């Protein structure tokens, strides 16, 4: 059974042209398509994470419950908390927390505004830190209870911003939201002095690195062991927060029984021509949220890196992912959309700059074992 953190997104109409600038179509559809794509990628990251480190992913995902677009007229009203030229990310976050988000696991504001932190540094995102040992724990993080101070405030919120005066690329926004959600799940920044959780290797840093990551390197889409330990504790304490996954064709998330999900006709034309929209006529030869096989399509790149933009399988041997310190570069088979995991290197191969060794394709074994030693 997959358990989901259902999230709500809020977009200011004044920011929409910048947020949707990297995709095509009408403005609203561009923004929706962009959000669908980001949620899909974030869900993929969380779904593959083994939080309790028992060797298996824990089937915990992130999905979309709704998108609110604040119109120009609404943003000019006197009671709109997010109006004005706010420069501090924390101030925007505080005002965002005034709205009622009791019906979602997390609320995300897409602002595209260049914010600073308290010491004047530019930031890509901001949220409240969660500490399970703090007496106010219940007021922070996913599914937080309302904090009563001059009225109810909701601390299950995060804000993404622009980078200086430039819009973040979609992959950067995805990395930012995954990072800030990580804080809401209980993760802290990885200690830069810890070689296990901040490895200075070709694989890059993990999601919760102190500084913003670009999302392109192997570790950029993974949580460090340090993060997973903290997040696992919060998940245990907030076990009633997540909801059982329900299949809803048209929400942009691929769920049980679906081959793909690109939303409606309007958004599918923008982001995924290989997939059948949720609102196709009853006379359609393809059922909603399935591959458009009637057009000769075999797959969609939204659910497999070995699928081309023309909805065909990539040829055998084509590189489809990143190599890691403990695995060879993965390649396509030519008969599937899925990227096969790279072959594991020999157990005992050194990794993490010589601080650990490989075991069954993962950099997880002590050097003592690699050298045939045993600790007391």
C-alpha positions as MATLAB code, in Angstrom:
seq = 'XXXXXXXXXXXXXXXXXXXXXXXXXXXXXXXXXXXXXXXXXXXXXXXXXXXXXXXXXXXXXXXXXXXXXXXXXXXXXXXXXXXXXXXXXXXXXXXXXXXXXXXXXXXXXXXXXXXXXXXXXXXXXXXXXXXXXXXXXXXXXXXXXXXXXXXXXXXXXXXXXXXXXXXXXXXXXXXXXXXXXXXXXXXXXXXXXXXXXXXXXXXXXXXXXXXXXXXXXXXXXXXXXXXXXXXXXXXXXXXXXXXXXXXXXXXXXXXXXXXXXXXXXXXXXXXXXXXXXXXXXXXXXXXXXXXXXXXXXXXXXXXXXXXXXXXXXXXXXXXXXXXXXXXXXXXXXXXXXXXXXXXXXXXXXXXXXXXXXXXXXXXXXXXXXXXXXXXX';
ca = [
       0.000    0.000    0.000;
       1.443    3.350   -1.035;
       0.976    6.257    1.372;
       0.869    9.798    0.020;
       1.582   13.320    1.227;
      -1.123   15.198   -0.675;
       0.072   18.744   -1.397;
      -1.567   21.961   -2.515;
       0.128   24.521   -4.772;
      -0.509   28.266   -4.798;
       0.594   30.483   -7.700;
       0.351   34.256   -8.021;
      -0.938   35.254  -11.461;
       1.727   37.977  -11.584;
       4.374   35.236  -11.477;
       2.704   32.868  -13.937;
       4.411   34.116  -17.091;
       7.818   33.419  -15.535;
       6.924   30.093  -13.926;
       5.485   28.737  -17.172;
       8.135   30.216  -19.446;
       9.928   26.935  -20.142;
       6.960   25.057  -21.625;
       4.484   25.752  -24.406;
       0.741   26.396  -24.628;
      -1.687   28.847  -23.049;
      -0.498   30.495  -19.838;
      -2.655   28.542  -17.371;
      -1.978   25.246  -19.137;
       1.744   25.972  -19.190;
       1.765   26.503  -15.436;
      -0.350   23.407  -14.761;
       1.847   21.310  -17.035;
       4.936   22.614  -15.256;
       3.489   21.744  -11.836;
       2.369   18.278  -13.014;
       5.885   17.601  -14.271;
       7.523   18.752  -11.029;
       5.142   16.768   -8.808;
       5.755   13.679  -10.936;
       9.530   13.989  -10.471;
       9.297   14.774   -6.737;
       6.986   11.808   -6.219;
       9.529    9.620   -8.020;
      12.299   10.744   -5.638;
      10.277   10.097   -2.482;
       8.756    6.829   -3.743;
      12.205    5.302   -4.283;
      13.546    6.335   -0.874;
      14.241    3.688    1.753;
      13.619    5.881    4.799;
      14.066    3.153    7.421;
      17.054    1.674    5.552;
      15.782   -1.898    5.597;
      16.805   -2.469    1.991;
      13.441   -1.650    0.396;
      11.754    1.577   -0.677;
       8.954    2.461    1.741;
       6.202    3.343   -0.787;
       5.836    6.903    0.492;
       5.028    9.431   -2.197;
       4.031   13.024   -2.822;
       1.001   13.898   -4.912;
      -1.175   16.840   -5.888;
      -4.527   17.661   -4.337;
      -5.099   21.036   -6.012;
      -3.660   24.189   -7.592;
      -4.846   27.671   -6.613;
      -4.085   30.569   -8.954;
      -4.436   33.976   -7.298;
      -5.776   36.492   -9.823;
      -4.529   40.041  -10.303;
      -7.712   41.390   -8.726;
      -7.366   39.157   -5.675;
      -3.705   40.098   -5.250;
      -4.621   43.800   -5.120;
      -7.229   43.410   -2.375;
      -6.387   44.918    1.015;
      -6.777   41.617    2.852;
      -4.377   39.727    0.576;
      -1.482   38.820    2.861;
       1.098   38.308    0.109;
       0.802   41.712   -1.571;
       3.555   44.315   -1.529;
       7.232   44.221   -2.366;
       8.390   41.660    0.154;
      12.159   41.116    0.091;
      12.614   38.659    2.956;
      11.781   35.006    2.282;
      10.878   34.458    5.946;
       8.373   37.324    5.845;
       6.647   35.860    2.800;
       6.607   32.442    4.487;
       5.078   33.922    7.647;
       2.319   35.606    5.660;
       1.696   32.464    3.628;
       1.188   30.545    6.886;
      -1.835   32.748    7.688;
      -3.956   30.827    5.188;
      -5.791   27.652    6.162;
      -3.906   24.579    4.963;
      -5.421   22.101    7.402;
      -6.704   19.922    4.539;
      -3.292   19.207    2.993;
      -0.103   17.472    4.060;
       1.926   20.402    2.719;
       1.287   23.700    0.946;
       3.721   25.086   -1.623;
       3.866   28.668   -2.888;
       5.445   29.180   -6.310;
       6.474   32.827   -6.296;
       9.342   33.379   -8.738;
      10.434   36.375   -6.664;
      14.088   36.965   -5.725;
      14.138   36.758   -1.921;
      16.898   37.145    0.646;
      17.359   35.426    3.978;
      17.933   37.211    7.283;
      21.609   37.883    6.564;
      21.076   39.091    3.018;
      21.887   35.938    1.021;
      19.730   34.954   -1.944;
      17.661   31.816   -1.365;
      15.834   29.412   -3.678;
      13.345   28.245   -1.065;
      12.401   28.447    2.585;
      10.285   26.545    5.113;
      10.092   25.827    8.840;
      12.521   23.338   10.383;
      11.061   20.339   12.199;
      12.470   18.941   15.443;
      10.656   15.888   16.907;
      12.285   16.588   20.286;
      10.888   20.110   20.501;
       7.761   20.607   22.633;
       6.194   22.553   19.739;
       6.805   19.714   17.267;
       3.103   19.262   16.473;
       2.947   22.777   15.016;
       5.654   22.198   12.394;
       6.186   20.068    9.307;
       3.866   17.852    7.320;
       0.247   17.902    8.526;
       1.110   20.407   11.266;
      -1.578   21.517   13.707;
      -2.507   25.235   13.549;
      -0.276   27.399   15.726;
      -2.330   29.984   17.631;
      -0.620   33.379   17.578;
      -2.732   36.373   16.563;
      -4.986   33.843   14.898;
      -4.219   30.391   13.473;
      -0.994   29.915   11.531;
      -0.072   26.834    9.535;
       3.565   25.726    9.570;
       3.172   23.003    6.929;
       4.139   25.461    4.200;
       7.113   26.229    1.979;
       7.993   28.928   -0.542;
      10.094   28.659   -3.695;
      11.707   31.720   -5.219;
      13.739   32.962   -8.144;
      17.542   32.839   -8.360;
      18.665   36.458   -8.254;
      16.549   37.968  -11.063;
      16.368   34.806  -13.181;
      13.670   32.166  -13.155;
      14.756   28.802  -11.817;
      14.776   26.061  -14.413;
      12.192   23.350  -13.853;
      14.817   20.848  -12.678;
      16.096   23.456  -10.188;
      12.588   24.172   -8.885;
      12.011   20.432   -8.547;
      15.237   20.080   -6.556;
      14.267   23.078   -4.399;
      10.795   21.726   -3.577;
      12.190   18.245   -2.860;
      14.741   19.890   -0.523;
      12.241   22.075    1.344;
       9.788   19.172    1.638;
      12.691   17.225    3.102;
      12.864   19.818    5.890;
       9.122   19.382    6.456;
       9.669   15.616    6.724;
      12.297   16.246    9.399;
      15.607   16.413    7.518;
      18.311   18.947    8.400;
      21.079   20.133    6.109;
      23.764   17.519    5.599;
      26.889   18.201    7.638;
      29.556   19.325    5.119;
      32.230   17.671    7.287;
      30.540   14.255    7.181;
      32.055   12.222    4.290;
      29.120    9.797    4.333;
      26.352   12.395    4.025;
      28.285   15.113    2.138;
      30.545   13.074   -0.157;
      32.761   15.205   -2.388;
      32.613   12.816   -5.340;
      31.619   12.770   -9.010;
      28.128   11.679   -7.912;
      27.481   15.113   -6.413;
      25.880   16.089   -3.140;
      22.595   14.775   -1.764;
      19.257   16.636   -1.795;
      19.734   18.164    1.667;
      23.146   19.686    0.958;
      23.716   23.064    2.618;
      23.841   24.908   -0.708;
      21.405   24.640   -3.602;
      21.994   21.741   -5.992;
      21.086   21.803   -9.671;
      19.479   18.351   -9.855;
      21.674   16.947  -12.628;
      24.042   14.653  -10.699;
      23.351   11.129   -9.406;
      23.106   11.991   -5.701;
      21.099   15.174   -6.374;
      17.922   13.072   -6.459;
      18.655   11.012   -3.342;
      18.512   11.615    0.389;
      21.634   10.970    2.436;
      21.668    8.357    5.222;
      21.640   11.245    7.739;
      18.492   12.716    6.183;
      16.715    9.373    6.004;
      17.275    8.683    9.693;
      15.696   11.996   10.705;
      12.848   11.704    8.211;
      12.066    8.163    9.338;
      11.551    9.378   12.903;
       9.089   12.090   11.816;
       7.233    9.617    9.596;
       6.795    7.296   12.577;
       5.387   10.123   14.706;
       3.141   11.403   11.903;
       1.949    8.037   10.631;
      -1.647    9.300   10.476;
      -0.610   12.208    8.261;
      -0.199   10.332    4.994;
      -3.210    9.025    3.089;
      -3.663    5.840    1.126;
      -3.064    6.441   -2.558;
      -6.184    6.724   -4.687;
      -6.119    6.467   -8.459;
      -7.408    9.675  -10.061;
      -6.921    9.865  -13.816;
      -6.187   13.471  -14.757;
      -4.189   14.656  -11.740;
      -0.843   14.380  -13.508;
       0.464   11.592  -11.250;
       0.873    8.005  -12.470;
      -0.973    5.836   -9.955;
      -1.957    2.177   -9.715;
      -3.723    0.994  -12.870;
      -2.436    3.879  -15.021;
       0.227    3.685  -17.732;
       0.616    7.465  -17.741;
      -1.227   10.608  -16.610;
      -0.832   13.919  -18.390;
      -4.047   15.583  -17.206;
      -6.624   16.836  -19.697;
      -6.454   17.393  -23.466;
      -5.068   20.899  -22.952;
      -2.216   19.884  -20.664;
      -1.456   16.657  -22.562;
      -0.929   18.631  -25.768;
       1.652   20.595  -23.813;
       3.581   17.936  -21.923;
       2.925   14.414  -23.253;
       1.571   13.554  -26.694;
       2.163    9.834  -26.042;
      -0.481    9.631  -23.297;
      -4.272    9.546  -23.607;
      -5.900   12.503  -21.760;
      -8.430   11.979  -18.992;
     -11.219   13.747  -20.918;
     -11.072   11.991  -24.294;
     -14.443   11.173  -25.907;
     -16.060    7.828  -25.129;
     -15.442    6.890  -28.772;
     -11.668    7.034  -28.257;
      -9.781    3.863  -29.174;
      -7.507    4.379  -26.168;
      -8.696    4.483  -22.579;
      -7.839    7.530  -20.446;
      -4.378    7.504  -18.839;
      -3.019    4.827  -21.173;
      -0.405    4.894  -23.944;
      -1.931    5.992  -27.270;
      -1.380    2.622  -28.910;
      -3.895    3.437  -31.661;
      -1.342    5.960  -32.957;
       1.392    3.331  -32.921;
       2.984    4.629  -29.734;
       4.798    2.199  -27.438;
       5.665    4.279  -24.393;
       5.950    7.738  -22.896;
       9.169    9.409  -21.701;
       7.275   10.622  -18.631;
       7.347    7.093  -17.199;
      10.552    5.708  -18.672;
      13.909    7.175  -19.628;
      14.292    4.606  -22.427;
      11.386    6.139  -24.363;
      11.939    8.784  -27.049;
       9.933   11.981  -27.516;
       8.349   10.176  -30.484;
       6.981    7.532  -28.117;
       9.268    4.717  -29.286;
      11.806    2.605  -27.385;
      15.378    3.861  -27.429;
      17.896    1.468  -29.019;
      19.714   -1.198  -27.048;
      22.882    0.059  -25.395;
      21.910    3.732  -25.244;
      22.949    5.317  -21.956;
      19.871    6.148  -19.875;
      21.180    7.133  -16.463;
      24.178    7.913  -14.342;
      26.959    5.634  -13.280;
      27.752    5.639   -9.588;
      30.784    4.764   -7.540;
      29.463    1.239   -7.100;
      27.634    0.612  -10.391;
      28.400    0.773  -14.092;
      26.513    3.156  -16.390;
      22.945    1.885  -17.022;
      21.746    1.361  -20.612;
      18.482    0.659  -22.444;
      17.432   -2.819  -23.599;
      15.701   -1.721  -26.819;
      12.477   -3.524  -25.865;
      11.345   -1.583  -22.799;
      10.842    1.994  -21.629;
      12.620    1.236  -18.378;
      16.272    1.957  -17.740;
      17.952   -1.145  -16.357;
      20.020   -0.604  -13.235;
      23.762   -0.532  -13.886;
      25.766   -3.660  -13.126;
      27.157   -3.650   -9.586;
      30.904   -3.308   -9.161;
      32.789   -5.906   -7.175;
      32.099   -5.876   -3.435;
      34.940   -4.166   -1.610;
      35.554   -1.531   -4.301;
      36.461    1.694   -2.504;
      33.988    4.596   -2.632;
      33.195    7.894   -0.848;
      36.759    9.086   -1.372;
      38.109    5.929    0.218;
      36.040    6.211    3.397;
      33.759    3.253    2.553;
      33.470    0.335    0.167;
      30.833   -1.057   -2.171;
      28.443   -3.822   -1.216;
      25.855   -5.130   -3.687;
      26.059   -1.950   -5.740;
      25.725    0.474   -2.834;
      28.392    2.555   -1.091;
      27.435    1.253    2.331;
      30.152   -1.004    3.696;
      32.843   -0.244    6.246;
      36.465   -0.286    5.136;
      37.063   -2.947    7.790;
      34.967   -5.425    5.818;
      36.663   -4.457    2.562;
      40.059   -5.264    4.110;
      38.855   -8.465    5.759;
      38.928   -6.986    9.256;
      36.316   -7.226   12.011;
      35.668   -4.652   14.703;
      35.152   -5.440   18.353;
];
